[in-house]
Coordinates of N, CA and C in Angstrom, one line a residue:
M17 N 62.3 80.5 89.7 CA 62.3 81.9 90.2 C 63.4 81.9 91.4
L18 N 64.2 83.0 91.3 CA 65.2 83.2 92.4 C 64.5 84.0 93.6
R19 N 64.9 83.6 94.8 CA 64.4 84.3 95.9 C 65.6 84.7 96.8
G20 N 65.5 85.8 97.5 CA 66.6 86.2 98.4 C 66.2 87.5 99.1
V21 N 67.2 88.2 99.5 CA 67.0 89.4 100.3 C 67.7 90.6 99.7
A22 N 67.1 91.8 99.7 CA 67.8 93.1 99.5 C 67.6 93.9 100.8
V23 N 68.7 94.3 101.3 CA 68.6 94.9 102.6 C 69.5 96.1 102.6
S24 N 69.1 97.2 103.3 CA 69.9 98.4 103.4 C 70.1 98.7 104.9
Y25 N 71.4 98.8 105.2 CA 71.8 99.2 106.6 C 71.9 100.7 106.7
P26 N 71.8 101.3 107.9 CA 71.8 102.7 108.0 C 73.2 103.3 107.5
D27 N 73.1 104.4 106.8 CA 74.2 105.2 106.3 C 75.2 104.3 105.5
P28 N 74.7 103.6 104.5 CA 75.6 102.7 103.7 C 76.7 103.5 103.0
I29 N 77.8 102.8 102.8 CA 78.9 103.4 102.1 C 79.2 102.6 100.8
V30 N 78.5 101.5 100.5 CA 78.7 100.7 99.4 C 77.5 99.8 99.1
N31 N 77.3 99.5 97.8 CA 76.4 98.5 97.4 C 77.1 97.2 97.1
V32 N 76.6 96.1 97.7 CA 77.3 94.8 97.6 C 76.4 93.8 97.0
V33 N 76.8 93.2 95.9 CA 76.1 92.0 95.3 C 76.9 90.8 95.8
F34 N 76.2 90.0 96.6 CA 76.9 88.8 97.2 C 76.5 87.5 96.5
F35 N 77.6 86.8 96.2 CA 77.4 85.4 95.6 C 78.0 84.4 96.6
A36 N 77.1 83.5 97.1 CA 77.4 82.7 98.2 C 78.2 81.5 97.8
D37 N 78.7 80.7 98.8 CA 79.4 79.5 98.6 C 78.4 78.4 98.3
N38 N 79.0 77.2 98.0 CA 78.1 76.0 97.7 C 77.4 75.7 99.0
R39 N 76.1 75.3 98.8 CA 75.2 74.9 99.9 C 75.0 76.0 100.9
M40 N 75.2 77.2 100.6 CA 75.1 78.3 101.5 C 73.8 79.1 101.3
S41 N 72.7 78.6 101.9 CA 71.5 79.3 101.8 C 71.4 80.5 102.7
I42 N 70.6 81.5 102.3 CA 70.4 82.7 103.2 C 69.8 82.3 104.5
S43 N 68.8 81.4 104.5 CA 68.1 81.1 105.8 C 69.0 80.6 106.8
E44 N 70.1 79.9 106.4 CA 71.0 79.3 107.4 C 72.3 80.1 107.6
N45 N 72.4 81.2 106.9 CA 73.6 82.0 107.0 C 73.3 83.5 107.1
N46 N 72.2 83.9 107.7 CA 71.9 85.3 107.7 C 72.8 86.1 108.5
S47 N 73.6 85.5 109.3 CA 74.6 86.2 110.1 C 75.7 86.9 109.1
V48 N 75.8 86.3 108.0 CA 76.8 86.9 107.0 C 76.2 88.3 106.5
L49 N 74.9 88.4 106.4 CA 74.3 89.6 106.0 C 74.7 90.7 107.0
H50 N 74.5 90.3 108.3 CA 74.7 91.3 109.4 C 76.2 91.7 109.4
R51 N 77.1 90.8 109.1 CA 78.5 91.1 109.1 C 78.9 92.1 108.0
I52 N 78.4 91.8 106.8 CA 78.6 92.8 105.7 C 77.9 94.1 106.0
G53 N 76.8 94.0 106.7 CA 76.0 95.2 107.0 C 76.8 96.1 107.9
K54 N 77.8 95.6 108.6 CA 78.6 96.4 109.5 C 79.5 97.4 108.8
L55 N 79.6 97.3 107.5 CA 80.5 98.2 106.7 C 80.2 99.6 106.8
P56 N 78.9 100.1 106.7 CA 77.7 99.5 106.4 C 77.4 99.5 104.9
A57 N 76.4 98.7 104.5 CA 76.1 98.5 103.1 C 74.7 98.3 102.7
N58 N 74.4 98.5 101.5 CA 73.2 97.9 100.8 C 73.6 96.6 100.2
I59 N 72.8 95.5 100.5 CA 73.2 94.2 100.0 C 72.1 93.5 99.3
L60 N 72.5 92.8 98.2 CA 71.6 91.9 97.5 C 72.2 90.5 97.5
W61 N 71.4 89.6 98.0 CA 71.9 88.2 98.0 C 70.7 87.3 97.7
L62 N 70.8 86.6 96.6 CA 69.7 85.6 96.2 C 70.3 84.2 96.2
D63 N 69.5 83.3 96.7 CA 69.9 81.9 96.7 C 70.0 81.4 95.2
Y64 N 71.0 80.6 95.0 CA 71.1 80.0 93.7 C 69.9 79.1 93.3
Q65 N 69.8 78.8 92.0 CA 68.7 77.9 91.6 C 68.9 76.6 92.4
G66 N 67.8 76.1 92.9 CA 67.8 74.8 93.6 C 68.4 74.9 95.0
V67 N 68.7 76.1 95.5 CA 69.3 76.2 96.9 C 68.3 77.1 97.7
G68 N 68.1 76.7 99.0 CA 67.3 77.5 99.9 C 65.9 77.7 99.3
T69 N 65.4 78.9 99.2 CA 64.0 79.1 98.8 C 63.9 79.3 97.3
S70 N 65.0 79.3 96.5 CA 64.9 79.5 95.1 C 64.5 78.2 94.4
E71 N 63.7 78.3 93.4 CA 63.3 77.2 92.6 C 64.4 76.7 91.7
K72 N 64.3 75.4 91.4 CA 65.3 74.8 90.6 C 64.8 74.7 89.2
A73 N 65.6 75.2 88.2 CA 65.2 75.1 86.8 C 65.2 73.6 86.4
K74 N 64.4 73.4 85.3 CA 64.2 72.0 84.8 C 65.6 71.5 84.4
N75 N 66.3 72.3 83.7 CA 67.7 71.9 83.3 C 68.7 72.9 83.9
L76 N 69.2 72.5 85.0 CA 70.2 73.4 85.7 C 71.5 73.4 85.0
S77 N 72.0 74.6 84.8 CA 73.3 74.8 84.1 C 74.1 75.9 84.7
I78 N 75.4 75.8 84.5 CA 76.3 76.9 85.0 C 76.0 78.2 84.2
D79 N 75.7 78.0 82.9 CA 75.4 79.2 82.1 C 74.2 79.9 82.6
A80 N 73.2 79.2 83.1 CA 72.0 79.8 83.6 C 72.3 80.6 84.9
I81 N 73.2 80.0 85.7 CA 73.6 80.7 87.0 C 74.4 82.0 86.6
K82 N 75.2 81.9 85.6 CA 76.0 83.1 85.2 C 75.1 84.2 84.7
Q83 N 74.0 83.8 84.0 CA 73.1 84.9 83.6 C 72.3 85.4 84.7
D84 N 72.0 84.6 85.7 CA 71.3 85.0 86.9 C 72.2 86.1 87.6
A85 N 73.5 85.8 87.6 CA 74.5 86.7 88.3 C 74.5 88.1 87.7
L86 N 74.5 88.1 86.3 CA 74.4 89.4 85.6 C 73.1 90.1 85.9
T87 N 72.0 89.4 85.9 CA 70.7 90.0 86.2 C 70.7 90.6 87.6
Q88 N 71.3 89.9 88.6 CA 71.3 90.4 89.9 C 72.1 91.7 90.0
F89 N 73.3 91.8 89.3 CA 74.1 93.0 89.3 C 73.3 94.1 88.6
D90 N 72.6 93.9 87.5 CA 71.9 94.9 86.8 C 70.7 95.4 87.7
Y91 N 70.1 94.5 88.5 CA 69.1 95.0 89.4 C 69.6 96.0 90.4
V92 N 70.8 95.7 91.0 CA 71.4 96.6 92.0 C 71.7 97.9 91.3
K93 N 72.3 97.9 90.1 CA 72.6 99.1 89.5 C 71.4 100.0 89.2
N94 N 70.3 99.4 88.9 CA 69.1 100.1 88.6 C 68.2 100.4 89.8
T95 N 68.5 99.8 90.9 CA 67.6 100.0 92.1 C 68.3 100.6 93.3
F96 N 69.5 100.3 93.6 CA 70.2 100.8 94.7 C 70.8 102.2 94.5
D97 N 71.3 102.8 95.5 CA 71.8 104.2 95.4 C 73.0 104.2 94.5
N98 N 72.9 104.8 93.3 CA 73.9 104.8 92.3 C 75.1 105.8 92.6
S99 N 74.9 106.6 93.7 CA 76.0 107.5 94.0 C 77.1 106.7 94.8
L100 N 76.7 105.5 95.3 CA 77.7 104.7 96.0 C 78.4 103.7 95.1
P101 N 79.6 103.3 95.4 CA 80.3 102.3 94.6 C 79.5 101.0 94.7
T102 N 79.5 100.2 93.6 CA 78.9 98.9 93.6 C 79.9 97.8 93.4
I103 N 80.1 96.9 94.3 CA 81.1 95.9 94.2 C 80.4 94.5 94.2
V104 N 81.1 93.5 93.7 CA 80.6 92.1 93.8 C 81.5 91.3 94.7
H105 N 80.9 90.5 95.6 CA 81.6 89.8 96.6 C 81.3 88.3 96.4
G106 N 82.2 87.5 96.1 CA 82.0 86.0 95.9 C 82.7 85.2 97.0
R107 N 82.0 84.3 97.6 CA 82.7 83.4 98.6 C 82.7 82.0 98.0
G108 N 83.9 81.3 98.1 CA 84.0 80.0 97.6 C 83.5 79.8 96.2
I109 N 82.6 79.0 95.9 CA 82.1 78.8 94.6 C 81.5 80.1 94.0
G110 N 81.1 81.0 94.9 CA 80.6 82.3 94.4 C 81.6 83.2 93.9
S111 N 82.9 82.9 94.2 CA 84.0 83.7 93.6 C 84.1 83.6 92.1
Y112 N 83.6 82.5 91.6 CA 83.6 82.4 90.1 C 82.5 83.3 89.5
F113 N 81.3 83.3 90.1 CA 80.2 84.1 89.5 C 80.5 85.5 89.7
A114 N 81.1 85.9 90.8 CA 81.5 87.3 91.0 C 82.5 87.7 90.0
S115 N 83.5 86.9 89.7 CA 84.5 87.2 88.7 C 83.9 87.3 87.3
Y116 N 82.9 86.4 87.0 CA 82.2 86.5 85.7 C 81.5 87.8 85.6
V117 N 80.9 88.3 86.6 CA 80.2 89.6 86.6 C 81.3 90.7 86.3
A118 N 82.4 90.6 87.0 CA 83.5 91.6 86.8 C 84.0 91.6 85.3
A119 N 83.9 90.5 84.7 CA 84.4 90.4 83.3 C 83.3 90.9 82.3
N120 N 82.1 91.1 82.8 CA 81.0 91.4 81.8 C 80.2 92.7 82.2
R121 N 80.6 93.3 83.3 CA 79.9 94.5 83.7 C 81.0 95.5 84.3
Q122 N 80.7 96.8 84.3 CA 81.5 97.8 84.9 C 81.3 97.8 86.4
I123 N 82.2 97.3 87.2 CA 82.0 97.2 88.6 C 83.1 98.2 89.3
D124 N 82.8 98.5 90.5 CA 83.7 99.4 91.2 C 84.7 98.6 92.1
G125 N 84.5 97.3 92.3 CA 85.5 96.5 93.0 C 85.1 95.1 93.1
L126 N 86.0 94.2 93.3 CA 85.8 92.8 93.3 C 86.4 92.2 94.6
V127 N 85.6 91.4 95.3 CA 86.0 90.8 96.5 C 85.9 89.3 96.3
L128 N 87.0 88.6 96.5 CA 87.1 87.1 96.3 C 87.4 86.5 97.7
D129 N 86.5 85.8 98.3 CA 86.6 85.4 99.7 C 86.7 83.9 99.7
G130 N 87.9 83.3 100.0 CA 88.1 81.9 99.9 C 87.9 81.4 98.5
A131 N 88.6 82.1 97.5 CA 88.5 81.8 96.1 C 89.2 80.5 95.7
F132 N 88.7 79.9 94.6 CA 89.4 78.8 94.0 C 89.9 79.2 92.7
N133 N 90.8 78.3 92.1 CA 91.4 78.6 90.8 C 90.7 77.8 89.7
N134 N 90.5 76.5 90.0 CA 89.7 75.7 89.1 C 88.8 74.8 89.8
I135 N 87.7 74.4 89.2 CA 86.7 73.6 89.9 C 87.2 72.2 90.3
S136 N 88.1 71.7 89.6 CA 88.6 70.3 89.9 C 89.2 70.3 91.3
D137 N 90.1 71.3 91.5 CA 90.7 71.4 92.8 C 89.7 71.6 93.9
L138 N 88.7 72.4 93.7 CA 87.7 72.7 94.7 C 87.0 71.4 95.1
I139 N 86.6 70.7 94.0 CA 85.8 69.4 94.3 C 86.7 68.5 95.1
A140 N 87.9 68.4 94.7 CA 88.8 67.4 95.4 C 88.9 67.7 96.9
N141 N 88.9 69.0 97.2 CA 89.1 69.4 98.6 C 87.8 69.3 99.4
M142 N 86.6 69.4 98.7 CA 85.4 69.4 99.3 C 84.7 68.0 99.5
V143 N 84.9 67.1 98.6 CA 84.3 65.8 98.6 C 84.5 65.2 100.0
P144 N 83.5 64.6 100.6 CA 82.2 64.3 100.1 C 81.1 65.4 100.4
G145 N 81.6 66.5 100.8 CA 80.6 67.6 101.2 C 80.1 68.4 100.0
F146 N 80.5 68.1 98.8 CA 80.1 69.0 97.7 C 78.7 68.7 97.3
S147 N 77.9 69.8 97.2 CA 76.4 69.6 96.9 C 76.1 69.1 95.6
N148 N 75.1 68.3 95.5 CA 74.6 67.8 94.2 C 74.1 68.9 93.3
S149 N 73.9 70.1 93.8 CA 73.4 71.1 92.9 C 74.4 71.5 91.8
F150 N 75.6 71.2 92.0 CA 76.6 71.4 91.0 C 77.2 70.1 90.4
T151 N 77.5 69.1 91.2 CA 78.1 67.9 90.7 C 77.2 67.0 89.9
S152 N 75.9 67.2 90.1 CA 74.9 66.3 89.4 C 74.7 66.8 88.0
M153 N 75.2 68.0 87.6 CA 74.9 68.5 86.3 C 75.6 67.7 85.3
R154 N 75.0 67.4 84.2 CA 75.5 66.5 83.2 C 76.5 67.3 82.3
L155 N 76.5 68.6 82.3 CA 77.3 69.4 81.5 C 78.7 69.5 82.1
H156 N 79.4 68.3 82.0 CA 80.7 68.1 82.6 C 81.7 69.2 82.1
D157 N 81.8 69.4 80.8 CA 82.8 70.4 80.3 C 82.4 71.8 80.8
E158 N 81.2 72.1 80.9 CA 80.8 73.4 81.4 C 81.2 73.7 82.8
V159 N 81.0 72.7 83.7 CA 81.5 72.8 85.1 C 83.0 73.0 85.1
H160 N 83.7 72.2 84.4 CA 85.2 72.2 84.5 C 85.8 73.5 83.8
S161 N 84.9 74.2 83.1 CA 85.4 75.5 82.5 C 85.4 76.6 83.5
M162 N 84.9 76.3 84.7 CA 84.9 77.4 85.8 C 86.3 77.6 86.3
Q163 N 86.9 78.6 85.7 CA 88.3 78.9 86.1 C 88.3 80.4 86.3
I164 N 89.0 80.9 87.4 CA 89.0 82.3 87.7 C 90.2 83.0 87.2
A165 N 91.4 82.3 87.2 CA 92.6 83.0 86.7 C 92.5 83.6 85.3
P166 N 91.9 82.9 84.3 CA 91.8 83.5 83.0 C 91.0 84.8 83.0
I167 N 90.1 84.9 83.9 CA 89.3 86.2 84.0 C 90.1 87.3 84.7
L168 N 90.9 86.9 85.7 CA 91.6 88.0 86.4 C 92.8 88.5 85.6
R169 N 93.3 87.7 84.6 CA 94.3 88.2 83.8 C 93.9 89.4 83.0
H170 N 92.6 89.6 82.8 CA 92.1 90.7 82.1 C 91.4 91.7 83.0
Y171 N 91.3 91.5 84.2 CA 90.6 92.4 85.1 C 91.6 93.3 85.8
D172 N 91.4 94.6 85.5 CA 92.3 95.6 86.0 C 91.7 96.6 87.1
G173 N 90.5 96.2 87.6 CA 89.9 97.0 88.6 C 90.3 96.7 90.0
P174 N 89.8 97.4 91.0 CA 90.2 97.1 92.4 C 89.8 95.7 92.8
L175 N 90.8 95.0 93.4 CA 90.6 93.6 93.8 C 91.1 93.3 95.2
W176 N 90.2 92.7 96.0 CA 90.6 92.3 97.3 C 90.4 90.8 97.5
L177 N 91.4 90.0 97.8 CA 91.3 88.6 98.1 C 91.4 88.4 99.6
V178 N 90.5 87.7 100.1 CA 90.5 87.4 101.6 C 90.5 85.9 101.8
V179 N 91.3 85.4 102.6 CA 91.4 84.0 102.8 C 91.6 83.7 104.3
A180 N 91.0 82.6 104.8 CA 91.2 82.2 106.2 C 92.5 81.5 106.4
E181 N 93.1 81.8 107.5 CA 94.4 81.2 107.9 C 94.3 79.7 107.9
K182 N 93.2 79.2 108.4 CA 93.0 77.7 108.5 C 92.2 77.1 107.4
D183 N 92.1 77.8 106.3 CA 91.3 77.3 105.2 C 92.0 76.1 104.5
K184 N 91.3 74.9 104.6 CA 91.8 73.7 103.9 C 91.1 73.4 102.6
I185 N 90.1 74.1 102.3 CA 89.3 73.9 101.1 C 89.9 74.8 100.0
T186 N 90.1 76.1 100.3 CA 90.7 77.0 99.3 C 91.9 77.7 100.0
P187 N 93.0 77.0 100.3 CA 94.0 77.5 101.1 C 94.7 78.7 100.5
Y188 N 95.5 79.4 101.3 CA 96.1 80.7 101.0 C 96.9 80.7 99.6
P189 N 97.7 79.6 99.3 CA 98.4 79.7 98.0 C 97.6 79.9 96.8
I190 N 96.3 79.4 96.8 CA 95.4 79.6 95.7 C 95.1 81.1 95.5
S191 N 94.8 81.8 96.6 CA 94.5 83.2 96.5 C 95.7 84.0 96.1
Q192 N 96.9 83.6 96.6 CA 98.1 84.3 96.2 C 98.4 84.1 94.7
Q193 N 98.1 82.9 94.2 CA 98.3 82.7 92.7 C 97.3 83.6 91.9
L194 N 96.1 83.7 92.4 CA 95.1 84.6 91.7 C 95.5 86.1 91.8
L195 N 96.1 86.5 93.0 CA 96.6 87.8 93.1 C 97.7 88.1 92.1
D196 N 98.6 87.1 91.9 CA 99.7 87.3 91.1 C 99.3 87.4 89.6
V197 N 98.3 86.7 89.2 CA 97.9 86.7 87.8 C 97.0 87.9 87.4
S198 N 96.4 88.5 88.4 CA 95.5 89.6 88.1 C 96.2 90.8 87.4
A199 N 95.6 91.4 86.5 CA 96.1 92.6 85.8 C 96.0 93.8 86.6
S200 N 95.3 93.8 87.7 CA 95.0 95.0 88.5 C 96.3 95.5 89.1
D201 N 96.4 96.8 89.2 CA 97.5 97.4 90.0 C 96.9 98.0 91.3
K202 N 95.6 97.6 91.5 CA 94.9 98.0 92.8 C 94.4 96.8 93.5
K203 N 95.4 95.9 93.8 CA 95.0 94.6 94.4 C 95.7 94.4 95.7
R204 N 95.0 93.6 96.6 CA 95.6 93.3 97.8 C 95.0 92.0 98.4
I205 N 95.7 91.4 99.3 CA 95.2 90.2 99.9 C 95.3 90.3 101.4
S206 N 94.3 89.7 102.1 CA 94.3 89.7 103.6 C 94.1 88.2 104.1
I207 N 95.0 87.8 105.0 CA 94.8 86.5 105.6 C 94.2 86.7 107.0
I208 N 93.1 86.1 107.2 CA 92.3 86.3 108.4 C 92.7 85.3 109.5
P209 N 93.4 85.7 110.6 CA 93.9 84.7 111.5 C 92.9 83.9 112.3
G210 N 93.2 82.6 112.5 CA 92.5 81.8 113.4 C 91.1 81.3 112.9
V211 N 90.8 81.5 111.6 CA 89.5 81.1 111.2 C 89.6 80.1 110.0
T212 N 88.5 79.4 109.7 CA 88.4 78.4 108.7 C 87.7 79.0 107.5
H213 N 87.5 78.2 106.4 CA 87.0 78.6 105.1 C 85.7 79.4 105.2
S214 N 84.8 79.0 106.0 CA 83.5 79.7 105.9 C 83.3 80.8 107.0
A215 N 84.4 81.1 107.7 CA 84.3 82.0 108.8 C 85.0 83.3 108.7
T216 N 85.5 83.7 107.5 CA 86.3 84.9 107.4 C 85.6 86.1 107.9
L217 N 84.3 86.3 107.6 CA 83.6 87.5 108.0 C 83.2 87.6 109.4
K218 N 83.4 86.5 110.1 CA 83.1 86.5 111.6 C 84.2 87.3 112.3
S219 N 85.3 87.6 111.7 CA 86.4 88.3 112.3 C 86.2 89.8 112.2
D220 N 86.4 90.5 113.3 CA 86.4 91.9 113.3 C 87.6 92.5 112.4
F221 N 88.7 91.7 112.4 CA 89.8 92.1 111.6 C 89.4 92.1 110.1
A222 N 88.6 91.1 109.7 CA 88.2 91.0 108.3 C 87.3 92.2 107.9
I223 N 86.4 92.6 108.8 CA 85.6 93.8 108.5 C 86.4 95.1 108.5
S224 N 87.4 95.2 109.3 CA 88.3 96.3 109.3 C 89.1 96.3 107.9
E225 N 89.5 95.2 107.5 CA 90.2 95.1 106.2 C 89.3 95.4 105.0
Y226 N 88.0 95.0 105.2 CA 87.0 95.2 104.2 C 86.8 96.8 104.0
R227 N 86.7 97.4 105.1 CA 86.6 98.9 105.1 C 87.8 99.6 104.5
R228 N 88.9 99.0 104.8 CA 90.2 99.5 104.2 C 90.1 99.4 102.7
F229 N 89.7 98.3 102.2 CA 89.6 98.1 100.7 C 88.6 99.1 100.1
L230 N 87.4 99.3 100.8 CA 86.4 100.2 100.3 C 86.9 101.6 100.3
S231 N 87.8 102.0 101.2 CA 88.3 103.4 101.3 C 89.2 103.7 100.1
S232 N 89.7 102.6 99.4 CA 90.6 102.8 98.3 C 89.8 103.0 97.0
L233 N 88.5 102.7 97.0 CA 87.7 102.8 95.8 C 87.5 104.3 95.4
S234 N 87.5 104.6 94.1 CA 87.2 105.9 93.7 C 85.9 105.9 92.9
R235 N 85.1 107.0 92.9 CA 83.9 107.1 92.2 C 84.0 108.3 91.2

């Protein structure tokens, strides 16, 4: 069973389905909720299987997490204010699951925050800090099929890539490559000065850029 939070901030302008980075539990990162809430927004964030308060399935797989991601989006569409745009926001490893939702559901916008292009590069940059929740899976081919560029080649909706200036895990050139391959003509990238991979949303500039992206969405 997945556990997490659904929260509504006063006078929301958007619904956000948030997919977290690796090892990023809600209980240890609730400040992220408050930062997104400054948009303001309705937000759904559930811990991945085996992370935080969510139970781990007997046989953990990427396919199961992908299905969880679709279920979360469907819940938001059926529960949150449907007069507002609904976007998916993925940070780090979550950028893949957000992109997967974008490929399989009608979304109003896609936010990729510290995105990676392929899982091999991500693991190389993160080891030894990469969580066993992903690396311990025996479905090697399934893990290495986690690539974002092939999805973005077919995604033509609004896209915002945000990357930290000091990001050494998913550095700026990766986000620029993803921007270049995207089929969208409504795409932009923001480099957040002075911060590292996990700290983009701590910046007031990032929140300002987030609002700018949202202002470009049409309903």
